[in-house]
Coordinates of C-alpha atoms and ligand atoms in Angstrom, one line a residue:
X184 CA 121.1 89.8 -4.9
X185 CA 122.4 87.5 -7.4
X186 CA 121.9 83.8 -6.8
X187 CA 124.6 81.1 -6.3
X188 CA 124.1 78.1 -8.4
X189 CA 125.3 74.5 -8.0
X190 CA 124.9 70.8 -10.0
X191 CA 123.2 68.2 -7.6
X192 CA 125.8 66.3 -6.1
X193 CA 126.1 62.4 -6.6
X194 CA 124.8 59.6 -4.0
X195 CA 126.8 57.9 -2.1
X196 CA 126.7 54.2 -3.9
X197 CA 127.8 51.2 -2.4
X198 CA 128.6 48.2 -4.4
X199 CA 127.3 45.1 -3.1
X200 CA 127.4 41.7 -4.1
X201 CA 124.1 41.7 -6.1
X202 CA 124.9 45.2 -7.6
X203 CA 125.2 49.2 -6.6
X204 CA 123.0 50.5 -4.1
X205 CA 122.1 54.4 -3.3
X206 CA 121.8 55.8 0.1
X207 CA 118.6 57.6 1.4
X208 CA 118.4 59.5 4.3
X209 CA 116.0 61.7 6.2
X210 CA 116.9 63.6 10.2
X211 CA 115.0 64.6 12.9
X212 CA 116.9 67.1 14.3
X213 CA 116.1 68.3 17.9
X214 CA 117.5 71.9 18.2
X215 CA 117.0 73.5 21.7
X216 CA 115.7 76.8 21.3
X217 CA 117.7 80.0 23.1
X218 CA 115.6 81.6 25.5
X219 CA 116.3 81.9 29.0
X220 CA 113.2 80.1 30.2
X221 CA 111.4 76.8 30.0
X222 CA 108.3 76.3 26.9
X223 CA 105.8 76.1 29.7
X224 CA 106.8 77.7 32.8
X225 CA 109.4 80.3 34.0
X226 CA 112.2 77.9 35.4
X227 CA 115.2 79.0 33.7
X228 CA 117.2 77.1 31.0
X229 CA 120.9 77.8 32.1
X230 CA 123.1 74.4 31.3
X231 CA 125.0 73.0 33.6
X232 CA 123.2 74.9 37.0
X233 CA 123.0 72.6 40.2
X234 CA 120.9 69.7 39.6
X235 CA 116.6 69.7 40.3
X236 CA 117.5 74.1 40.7
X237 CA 115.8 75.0 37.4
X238 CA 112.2 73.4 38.2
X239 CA 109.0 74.7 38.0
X240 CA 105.8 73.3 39.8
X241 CA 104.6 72.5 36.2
X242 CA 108.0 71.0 35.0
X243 CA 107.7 68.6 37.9
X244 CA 104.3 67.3 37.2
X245 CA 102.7 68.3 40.8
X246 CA 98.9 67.9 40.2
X247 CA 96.8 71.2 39.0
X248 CA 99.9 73.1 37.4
X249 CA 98.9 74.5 34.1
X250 CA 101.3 75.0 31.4
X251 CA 101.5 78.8 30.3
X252 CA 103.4 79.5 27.2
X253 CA 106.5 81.3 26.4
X254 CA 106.2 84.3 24.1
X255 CA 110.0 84.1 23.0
X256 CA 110.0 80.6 22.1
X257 CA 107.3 80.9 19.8
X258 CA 109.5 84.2 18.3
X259 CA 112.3 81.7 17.9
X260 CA 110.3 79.0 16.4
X261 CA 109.1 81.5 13.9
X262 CA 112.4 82.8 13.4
X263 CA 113.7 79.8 12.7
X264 CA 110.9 79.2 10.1
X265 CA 111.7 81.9 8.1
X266 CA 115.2 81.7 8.1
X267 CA 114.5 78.1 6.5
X268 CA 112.0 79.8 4.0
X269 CA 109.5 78.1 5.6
X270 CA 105.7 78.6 6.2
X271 CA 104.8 80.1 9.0
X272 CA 101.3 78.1 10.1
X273 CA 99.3 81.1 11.8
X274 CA 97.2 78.5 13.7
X275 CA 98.9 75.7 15.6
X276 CA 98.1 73.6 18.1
X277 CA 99.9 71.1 21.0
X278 CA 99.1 67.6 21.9
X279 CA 100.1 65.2 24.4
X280 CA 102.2 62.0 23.8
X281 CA 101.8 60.1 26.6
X282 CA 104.3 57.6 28.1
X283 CA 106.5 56.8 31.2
X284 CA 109.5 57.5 32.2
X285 CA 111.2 58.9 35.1
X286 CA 112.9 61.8 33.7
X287 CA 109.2 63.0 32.3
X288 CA 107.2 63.6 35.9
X289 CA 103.9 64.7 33.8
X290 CA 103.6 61.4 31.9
X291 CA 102.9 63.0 28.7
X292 CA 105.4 64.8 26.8
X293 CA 103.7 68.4 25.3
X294 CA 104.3 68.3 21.5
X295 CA 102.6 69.3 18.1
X296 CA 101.5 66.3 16.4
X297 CA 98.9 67.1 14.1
X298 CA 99.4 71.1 13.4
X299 CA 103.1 72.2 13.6
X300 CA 103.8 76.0 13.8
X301 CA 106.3 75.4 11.2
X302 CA 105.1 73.8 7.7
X303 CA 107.6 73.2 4.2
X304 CA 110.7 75.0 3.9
X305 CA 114.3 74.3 2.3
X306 CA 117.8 74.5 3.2
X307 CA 120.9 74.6 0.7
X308 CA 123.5 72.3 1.5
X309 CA 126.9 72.6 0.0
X310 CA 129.2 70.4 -0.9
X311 CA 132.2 71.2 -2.2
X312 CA 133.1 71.4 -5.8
X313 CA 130.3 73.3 -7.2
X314 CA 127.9 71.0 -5.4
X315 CA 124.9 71.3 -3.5
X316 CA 121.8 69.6 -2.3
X317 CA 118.6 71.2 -1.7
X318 CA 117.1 69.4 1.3
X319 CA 113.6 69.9 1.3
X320 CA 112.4 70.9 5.2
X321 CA 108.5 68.7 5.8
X322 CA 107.9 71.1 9.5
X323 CA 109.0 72.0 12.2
X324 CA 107.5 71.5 15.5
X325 CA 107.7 72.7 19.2
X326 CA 107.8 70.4 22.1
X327 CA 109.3 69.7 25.5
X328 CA 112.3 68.3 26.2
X329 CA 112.8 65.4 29.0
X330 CA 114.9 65.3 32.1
X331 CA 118.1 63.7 32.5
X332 CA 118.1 60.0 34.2
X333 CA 121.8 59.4 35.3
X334 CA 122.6 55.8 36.2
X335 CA 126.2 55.2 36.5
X336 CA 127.1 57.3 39.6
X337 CA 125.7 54.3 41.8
X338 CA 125.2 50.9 40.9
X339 CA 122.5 50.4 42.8
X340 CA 120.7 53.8 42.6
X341 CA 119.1 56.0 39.6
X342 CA 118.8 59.2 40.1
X343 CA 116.5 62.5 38.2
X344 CA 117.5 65.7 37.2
X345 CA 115.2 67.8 36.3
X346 CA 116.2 70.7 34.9
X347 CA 116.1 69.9 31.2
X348 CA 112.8 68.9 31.9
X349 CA 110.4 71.1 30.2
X350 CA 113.3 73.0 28.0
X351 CA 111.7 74.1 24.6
X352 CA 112.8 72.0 21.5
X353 CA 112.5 73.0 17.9
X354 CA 111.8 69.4 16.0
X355 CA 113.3 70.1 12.3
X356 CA 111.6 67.1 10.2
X357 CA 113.6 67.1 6.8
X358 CA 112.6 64.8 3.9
X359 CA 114.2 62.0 2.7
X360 CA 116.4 64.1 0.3
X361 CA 120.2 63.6 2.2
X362 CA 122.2 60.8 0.4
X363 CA 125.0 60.4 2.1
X364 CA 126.7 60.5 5.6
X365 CA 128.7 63.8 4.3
X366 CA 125.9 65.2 3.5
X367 CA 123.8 64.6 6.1
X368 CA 126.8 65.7 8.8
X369 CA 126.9 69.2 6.3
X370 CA 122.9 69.3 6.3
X371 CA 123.3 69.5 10.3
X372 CA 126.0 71.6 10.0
X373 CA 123.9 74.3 7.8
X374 CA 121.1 74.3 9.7
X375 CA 123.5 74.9 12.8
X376 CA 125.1 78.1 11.0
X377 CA 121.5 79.2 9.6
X378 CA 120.2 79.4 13.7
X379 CA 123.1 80.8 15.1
X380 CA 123.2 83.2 12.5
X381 CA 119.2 83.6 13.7
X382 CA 119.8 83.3 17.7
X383 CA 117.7 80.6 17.5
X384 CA 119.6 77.8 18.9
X385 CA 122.8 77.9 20.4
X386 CA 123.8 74.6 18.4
X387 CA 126.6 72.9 21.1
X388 CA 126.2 69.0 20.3
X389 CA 128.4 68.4 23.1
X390 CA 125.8 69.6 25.8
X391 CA 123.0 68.4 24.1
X392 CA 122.1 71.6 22.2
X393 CA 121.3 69.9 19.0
X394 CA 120.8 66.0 18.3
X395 CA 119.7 64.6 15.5
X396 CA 117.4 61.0 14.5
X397 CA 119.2 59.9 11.5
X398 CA 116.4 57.5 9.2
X399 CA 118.6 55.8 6.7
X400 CA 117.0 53.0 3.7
X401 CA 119.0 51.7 0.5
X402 CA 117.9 51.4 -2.5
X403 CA 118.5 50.9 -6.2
X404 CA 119.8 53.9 -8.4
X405 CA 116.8 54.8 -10.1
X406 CA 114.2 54.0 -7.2
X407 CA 115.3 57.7 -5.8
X408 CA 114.3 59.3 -8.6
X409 CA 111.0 57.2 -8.8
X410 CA 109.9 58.4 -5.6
X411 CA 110.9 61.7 -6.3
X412 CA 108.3 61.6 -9.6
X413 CA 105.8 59.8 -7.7
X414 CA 106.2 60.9 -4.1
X415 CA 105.5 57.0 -3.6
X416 CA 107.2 55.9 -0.3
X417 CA 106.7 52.3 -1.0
X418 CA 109.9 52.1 -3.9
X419 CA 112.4 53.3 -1.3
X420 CA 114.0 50.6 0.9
X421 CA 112.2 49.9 4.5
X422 CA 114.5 52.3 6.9
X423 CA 115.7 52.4 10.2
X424 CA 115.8 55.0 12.8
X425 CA 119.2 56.0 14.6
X426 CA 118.3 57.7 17.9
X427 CA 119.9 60.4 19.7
X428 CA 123.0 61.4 17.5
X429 CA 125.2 64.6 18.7
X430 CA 128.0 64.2 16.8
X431 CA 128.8 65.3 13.4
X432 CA 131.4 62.1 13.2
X433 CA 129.1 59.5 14.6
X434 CA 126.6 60.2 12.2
X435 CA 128.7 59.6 9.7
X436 CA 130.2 56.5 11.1
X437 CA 126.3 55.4 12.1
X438 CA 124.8 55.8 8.3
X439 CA 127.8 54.0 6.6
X440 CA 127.9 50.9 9.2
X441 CA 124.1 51.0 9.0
X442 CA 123.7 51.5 5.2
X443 CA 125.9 48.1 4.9
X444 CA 124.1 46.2 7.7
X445 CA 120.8 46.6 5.2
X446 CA 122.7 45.6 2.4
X447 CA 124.2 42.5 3.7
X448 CA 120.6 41.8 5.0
X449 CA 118.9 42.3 1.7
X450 CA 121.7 40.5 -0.1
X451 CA 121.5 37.5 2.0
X452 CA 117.8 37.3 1.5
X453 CA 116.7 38.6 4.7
X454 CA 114.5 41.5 5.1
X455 CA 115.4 44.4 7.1
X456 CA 112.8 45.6 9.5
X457 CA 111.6 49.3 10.5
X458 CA 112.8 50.1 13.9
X459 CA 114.9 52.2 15.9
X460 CA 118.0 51.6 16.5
X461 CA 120.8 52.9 18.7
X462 CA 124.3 53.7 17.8
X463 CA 127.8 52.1 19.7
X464 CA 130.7 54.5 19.3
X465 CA 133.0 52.4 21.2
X466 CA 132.0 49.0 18.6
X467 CA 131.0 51.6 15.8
X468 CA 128.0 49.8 15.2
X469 CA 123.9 50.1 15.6
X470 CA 122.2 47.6 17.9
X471 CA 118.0 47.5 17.7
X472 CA 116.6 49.4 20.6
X473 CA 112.8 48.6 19.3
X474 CA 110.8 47.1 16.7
X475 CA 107.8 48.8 14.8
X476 CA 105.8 45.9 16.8
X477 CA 107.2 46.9 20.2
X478 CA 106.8 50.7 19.2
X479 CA 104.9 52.7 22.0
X480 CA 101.4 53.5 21.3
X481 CA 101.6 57.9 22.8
X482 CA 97.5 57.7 22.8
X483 CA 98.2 61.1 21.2
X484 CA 95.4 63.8 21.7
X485 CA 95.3 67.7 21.6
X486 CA 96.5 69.0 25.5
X487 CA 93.4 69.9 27.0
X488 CA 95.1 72.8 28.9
X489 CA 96.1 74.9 26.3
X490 CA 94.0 76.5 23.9
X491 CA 95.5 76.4 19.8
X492 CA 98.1 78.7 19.5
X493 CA 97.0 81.6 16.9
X494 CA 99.4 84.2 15.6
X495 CA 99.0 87.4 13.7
X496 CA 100.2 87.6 9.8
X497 CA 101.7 90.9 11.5
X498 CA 103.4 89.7 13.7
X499 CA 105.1 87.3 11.6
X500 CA 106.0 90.2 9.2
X501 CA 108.1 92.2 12.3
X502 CA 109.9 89.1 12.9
X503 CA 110.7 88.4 9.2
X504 CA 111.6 92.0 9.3
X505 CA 113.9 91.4 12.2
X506 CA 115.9 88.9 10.8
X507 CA 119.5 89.2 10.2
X508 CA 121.2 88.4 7.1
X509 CA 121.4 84.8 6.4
X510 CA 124.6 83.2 5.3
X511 CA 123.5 82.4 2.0
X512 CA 122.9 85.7 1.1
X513 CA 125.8 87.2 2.8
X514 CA 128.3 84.8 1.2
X515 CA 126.9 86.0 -2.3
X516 CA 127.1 89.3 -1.4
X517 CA 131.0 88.5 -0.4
X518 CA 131.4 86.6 -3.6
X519 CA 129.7 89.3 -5.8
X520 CA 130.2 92.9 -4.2
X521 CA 133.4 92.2 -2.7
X522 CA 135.0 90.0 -5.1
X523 CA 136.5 87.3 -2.5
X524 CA 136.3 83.7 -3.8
X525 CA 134.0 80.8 -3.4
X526 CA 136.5 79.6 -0.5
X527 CA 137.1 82.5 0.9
X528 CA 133.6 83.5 1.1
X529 CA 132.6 80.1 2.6
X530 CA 135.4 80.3 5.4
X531 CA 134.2 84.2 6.3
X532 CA 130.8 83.1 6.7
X533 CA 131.3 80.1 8.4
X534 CA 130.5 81.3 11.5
X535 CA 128.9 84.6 12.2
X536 CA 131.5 86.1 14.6
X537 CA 134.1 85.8 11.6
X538 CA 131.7 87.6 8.8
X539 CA 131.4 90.6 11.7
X540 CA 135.0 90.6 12.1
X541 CA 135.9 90.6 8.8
X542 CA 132.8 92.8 7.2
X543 CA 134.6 95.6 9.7
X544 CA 137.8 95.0 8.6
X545 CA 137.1 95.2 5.4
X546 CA 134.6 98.7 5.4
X547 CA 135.9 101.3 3.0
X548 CA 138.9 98.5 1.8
X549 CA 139.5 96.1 -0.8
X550 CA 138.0 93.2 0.5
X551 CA 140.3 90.6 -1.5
X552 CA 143.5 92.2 0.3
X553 CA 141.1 92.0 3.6
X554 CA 139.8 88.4 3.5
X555 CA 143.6 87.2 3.0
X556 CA 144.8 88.8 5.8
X557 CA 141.5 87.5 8.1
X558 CA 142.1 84.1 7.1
X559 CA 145.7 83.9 6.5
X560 CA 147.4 86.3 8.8
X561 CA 144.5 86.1 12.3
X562 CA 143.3 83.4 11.8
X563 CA 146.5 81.5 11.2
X564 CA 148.1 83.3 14.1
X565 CA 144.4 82.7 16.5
X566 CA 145.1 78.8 16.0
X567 CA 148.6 79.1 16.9
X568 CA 147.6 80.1 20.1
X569 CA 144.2 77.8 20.3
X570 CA 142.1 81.3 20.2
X571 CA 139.0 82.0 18.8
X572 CA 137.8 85.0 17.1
X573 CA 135.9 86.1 19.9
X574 CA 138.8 86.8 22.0
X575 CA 141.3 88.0 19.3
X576 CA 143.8 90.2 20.3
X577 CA 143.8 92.1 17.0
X578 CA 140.5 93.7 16.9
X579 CA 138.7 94.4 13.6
X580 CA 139.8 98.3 13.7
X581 CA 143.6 97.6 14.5
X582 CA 143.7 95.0 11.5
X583 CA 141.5 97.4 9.5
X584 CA 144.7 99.8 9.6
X585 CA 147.1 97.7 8.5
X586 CA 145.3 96.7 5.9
X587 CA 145.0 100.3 5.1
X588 CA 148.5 101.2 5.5
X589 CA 149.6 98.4 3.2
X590 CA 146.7 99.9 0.7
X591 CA 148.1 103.5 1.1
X592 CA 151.7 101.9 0.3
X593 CA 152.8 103.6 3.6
X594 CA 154.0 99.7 4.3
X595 CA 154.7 96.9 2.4
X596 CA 153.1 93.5 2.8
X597 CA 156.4 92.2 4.6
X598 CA 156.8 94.8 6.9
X599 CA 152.8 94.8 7.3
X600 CA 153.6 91.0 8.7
X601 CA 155.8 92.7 11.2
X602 CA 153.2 94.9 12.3
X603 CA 150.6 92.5 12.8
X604 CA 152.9 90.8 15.2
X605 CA 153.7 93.8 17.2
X606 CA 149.9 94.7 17.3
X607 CA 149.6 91.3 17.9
X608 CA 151.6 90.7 20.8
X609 CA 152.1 94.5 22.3
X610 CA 148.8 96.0 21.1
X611 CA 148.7 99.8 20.1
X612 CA 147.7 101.6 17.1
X613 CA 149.4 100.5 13.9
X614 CA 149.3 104.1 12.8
X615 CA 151.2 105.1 15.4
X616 CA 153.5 102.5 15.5
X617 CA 154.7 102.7 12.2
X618 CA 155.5 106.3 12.8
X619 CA 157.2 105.8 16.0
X620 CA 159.4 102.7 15.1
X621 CA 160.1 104.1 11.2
X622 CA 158.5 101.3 9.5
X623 CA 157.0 103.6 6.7
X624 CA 158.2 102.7 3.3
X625 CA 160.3 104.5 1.7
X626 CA 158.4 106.1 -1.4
X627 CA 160.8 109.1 -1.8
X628 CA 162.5 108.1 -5.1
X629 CA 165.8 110.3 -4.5
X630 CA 166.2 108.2 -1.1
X631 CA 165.5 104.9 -3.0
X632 CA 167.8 106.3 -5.8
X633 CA 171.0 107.2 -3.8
X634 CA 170.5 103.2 -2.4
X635 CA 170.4 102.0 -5.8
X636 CA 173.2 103.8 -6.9
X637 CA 175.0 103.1 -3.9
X638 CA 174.7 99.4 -4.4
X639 CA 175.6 99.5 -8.1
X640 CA 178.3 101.9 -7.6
X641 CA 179.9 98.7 -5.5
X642 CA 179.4 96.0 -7.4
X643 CA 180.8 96.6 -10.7
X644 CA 181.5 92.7 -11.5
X645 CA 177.4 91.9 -11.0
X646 CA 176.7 94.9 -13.1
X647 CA 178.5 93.7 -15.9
X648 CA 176.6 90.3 -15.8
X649 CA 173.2 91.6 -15.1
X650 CA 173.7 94.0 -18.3
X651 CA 174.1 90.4 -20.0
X652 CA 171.7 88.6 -18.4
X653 CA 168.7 90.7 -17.1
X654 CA 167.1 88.1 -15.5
X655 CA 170.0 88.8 -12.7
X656 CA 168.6 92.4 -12.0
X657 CA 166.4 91.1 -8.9
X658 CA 169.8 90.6 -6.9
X659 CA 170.1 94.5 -7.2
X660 CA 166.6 94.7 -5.9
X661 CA 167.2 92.7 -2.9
X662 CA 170.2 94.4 -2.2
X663 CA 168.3 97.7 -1.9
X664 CA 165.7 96.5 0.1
X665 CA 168.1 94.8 2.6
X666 CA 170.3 98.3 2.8
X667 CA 166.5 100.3 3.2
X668 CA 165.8 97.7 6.3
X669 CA 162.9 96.0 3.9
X670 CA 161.2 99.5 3.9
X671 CA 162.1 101.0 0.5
X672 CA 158.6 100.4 -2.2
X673 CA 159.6 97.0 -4.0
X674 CA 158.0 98.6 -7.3
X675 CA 160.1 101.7 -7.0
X676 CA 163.3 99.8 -6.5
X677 CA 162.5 97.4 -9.4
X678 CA 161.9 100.5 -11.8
X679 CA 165.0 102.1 -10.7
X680 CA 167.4 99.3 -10.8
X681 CA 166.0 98.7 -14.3
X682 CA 166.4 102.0 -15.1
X683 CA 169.9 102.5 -14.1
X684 CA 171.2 98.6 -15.5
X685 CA 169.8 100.0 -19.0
X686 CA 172.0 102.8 -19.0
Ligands
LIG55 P1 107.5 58.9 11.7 O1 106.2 59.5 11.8 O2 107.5 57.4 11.9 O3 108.6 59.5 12.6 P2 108.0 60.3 9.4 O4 107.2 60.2 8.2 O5 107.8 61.5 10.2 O6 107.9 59.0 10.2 O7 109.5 60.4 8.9 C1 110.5 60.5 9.8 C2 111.8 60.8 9.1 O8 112.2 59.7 8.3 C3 111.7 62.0 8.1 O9 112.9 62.8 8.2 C4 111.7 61.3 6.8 O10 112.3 62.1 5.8 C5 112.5 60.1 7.0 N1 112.2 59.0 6.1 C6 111.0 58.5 5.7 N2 111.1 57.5 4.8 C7 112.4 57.3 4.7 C8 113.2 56.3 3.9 N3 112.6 55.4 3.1 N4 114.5 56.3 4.0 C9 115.1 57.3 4.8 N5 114.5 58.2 5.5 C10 113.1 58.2 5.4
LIG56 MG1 108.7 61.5 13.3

């Protein structure tokens, strides 16, 4: 498989008063894994079920549960892992981070601290352009997620749900390699399409499905690189922590605002001060939610009621077997075996349901010809109608034979656009309905002759002209197609009317 390359895109810089700074960036991102039950215990982990339904004894704290854990979360982890080209750490353990809060009934959160089952991987992120950043991956982590406290259905009440409680998470730690906000909303977005490509994680930021800690610190251009030579934490800017982001656009919004809050800070001779912060849509600004000083101490220690987690090099190896082709690879493989374009390669393997659709379109065709009509033709006419791919009226083996009767010149491309409408609309099979309504192209040269003559034969005066001025022949051409219903070959014509002007 050959390799895609790209140049290292730029940092966003912002001037300030005193000069340019450079942004840095590292995320936490919080991906819940896909698995029908809980990390711990059987409860299942369907969204939106009837509150406090989906909770185990052990989710709920109640004294003398033990947690037992889920087989398929650690496939996922691992999964996820490798499709990151991460190490896989074949002994892991969990530990407990202790603190309060109503929506966590145990009092300790169950997390992996000081041996993650996931060590260093990396993640490609394009950009546009040629461009791409390598972000470097430090682990990742399982751990449990919380509950969900809901305060604003009764002013004077709180009230628990618990079904989230206890819901495996996949903690993605990435390095401080992102700088900027576009790059950081496309490093979520890749490793989005890298685990639903895997199964891994469903990846819905609107229920919660993947949210992101944003750490952003500026600094001076040069420092970056500095700390890239040195791995010396100490010449990048002091950063702050955004909490709890789940939109692609609000982590954007959050890094810029906050990324100039620092700067006017340093600028004015202030300091700016570790903590975490929270993000304001509705002001689009970050307010400080707590300091380093007011920062919890979890008392973290290894949970007592589960033994390390060890895993087979074996096992590992029927998982990496297992796993799908990743969208890296399968966009070179478009670009290079198929000969579709950067763009058109990106689009297709955007999402996963749009590479199957159009990989079975495309079997046994020319995949150029294919990918236009996927993303010109459906997917034009799916977003007309707000569709999505998934419920397409056109399936892959209906659009396949157009395609193929347009290849076989039995159509041509405009009457292939009235086709795709009729399958479109009616359904059926194109075959047949070319057949049946006489949409075939007319290929039989005496037929396309006798039009041709026909059309001269009544225009003596154009004739004349296009003999002088050859450019004018295409009027004959359109003539013949508009007698032959738009169904005569267009090539066919053209040769012909050339032909019989020369003479
Ligand atoms: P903590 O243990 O306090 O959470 P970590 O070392 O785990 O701190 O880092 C958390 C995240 O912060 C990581 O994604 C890391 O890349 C990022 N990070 C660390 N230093 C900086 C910095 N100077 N600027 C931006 N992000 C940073
Ligand atoms: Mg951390």
């Amino acid at each position: 498989m050959l390799d895609l390359t790209y140049d290292a895109p730029k940092p966003k810089t912002i001037a300030g008063a005193t000069g340019d700074w450079e942004l840095v960036i590292g995320l936490e991102v919080h991906a819940q894994v896909a698995t029908k039950a809980k990390l711990f215990s059987g409860a299942s982990t369907q969204f939106g079920a009837e509150p406090n339904s989906n909770v185990a004894f052990v989710d709920a704290g109640m004294p003398g549960m033990l947690p037992v854990i889920n087989e398929g979360c650690i496939e996922q982890a691992v999964r996820t892992g490798l499709g990151l080209k991460a190490e896989i750490n074949l002994w892991s353990a969990f530990d407990r981070k202790n603190y309060f809060y109503p929506d966590l009934p145990q009092g300790y959160q169950i997390s992996q601290l000081y041996h993650p089952i996931v060590g260093e991987g990396e993640v490609l992120v394009e950009l546009g352009n040629g461009t791409a950043r390598r972000v470097r991956i430090e682990r990742i982590h399982l751990e449990q997620d919380a509950g969900k406290s809901i305060h604003d259905m009764d002013p004077n009440m709180s009230f628990v749900d618990l079904n989230r409680t206890g819901v495996a998470l996949m903690e993605i730690v990435s390095r401080p390699d992102i700088r900027g906000p576009e790059e950081a909303a496309a490093y979520v977005g890749k490793l989005r399409q890298i685990m639903r490509y895997l199964g891994t994680c469903d990846g819905n930021m609107q229920n919660g499905n993947l949210r992101a800690d944003v750490n952003v610190s500026v600094c001076r251009p040069g420092d970056y690189e500095k700390f890239m030579e040195t791995g010396d934490f100490g010449v990048l800017g002091t950063r702050c922590e955004i909490k709890n982001m789940n939109s692609m656009r609000f982590i954007q919004a959050a890094i810029d605002y906050e990324a100039r809050r620092q700067i006017a800070l340093i600028e004015d001779g202030k300091e700016v001060v570790q903590e975490t912060r929270l993000y304001d849509a509705d002001k689009n600004e970050t307010r400080s939610m707590r300091s380093k000083e007011e920062a919890h101490d979890y008392r973290y220690f290894p949970d007592p009621d589960l033994l390390p987690l060890e895993i087979e090099q074996a096992w590992v190896d029927d998982i990496a077997a297992s796993l799908p082709e990743l969208p890296d690879d399968k966009k070179a493989r478009f670009i290079n075996d198929m000969g579709l374009s950067d763009y058109d390669a990106s689009v297709l393997t955007a999402d996963v349901a749009n590479a199957d659709f159009f990989e079975k379109v495309a079997e046994g065709r020319d995949g150029k010809l294919s990918a236009n009509w996927v993303i010109n033709e459906l997917f034009g006419r799916l977003k007309k109608d707000d569709k999505d791919i998934t419920d397409s009226p056109v399936s892959p083996e209906q659009l396949g034979k157009i395609i193929g009767l347009i290849q076989s010149d039995a159509i041509s491309g405009k009457i292939a656009k009235d086709l795709f409408e009729i399958v479109y609309t009616e359904g059926g099979d194109p075959e047949a309905i070319v057949e049946e309504r006489g949409m075939k192209q007319v290929t039989d040269t005496g037929a396309i002759e006798a039009a041709v003559d026909e059309v001269i034969a009544n225009n003596p005066d154009q004739v004349e002209k296009a003999k002088a001025n050859p450019k004018l022949a295409g009027w004959f051409v359109g003539q013949v197609m508009k007698a032959t219903g738009g169904k005569a070959n267009p090539k066919a014509v053209n040769e012909l009317v050339m032909k019989k002007l020369a003479q």
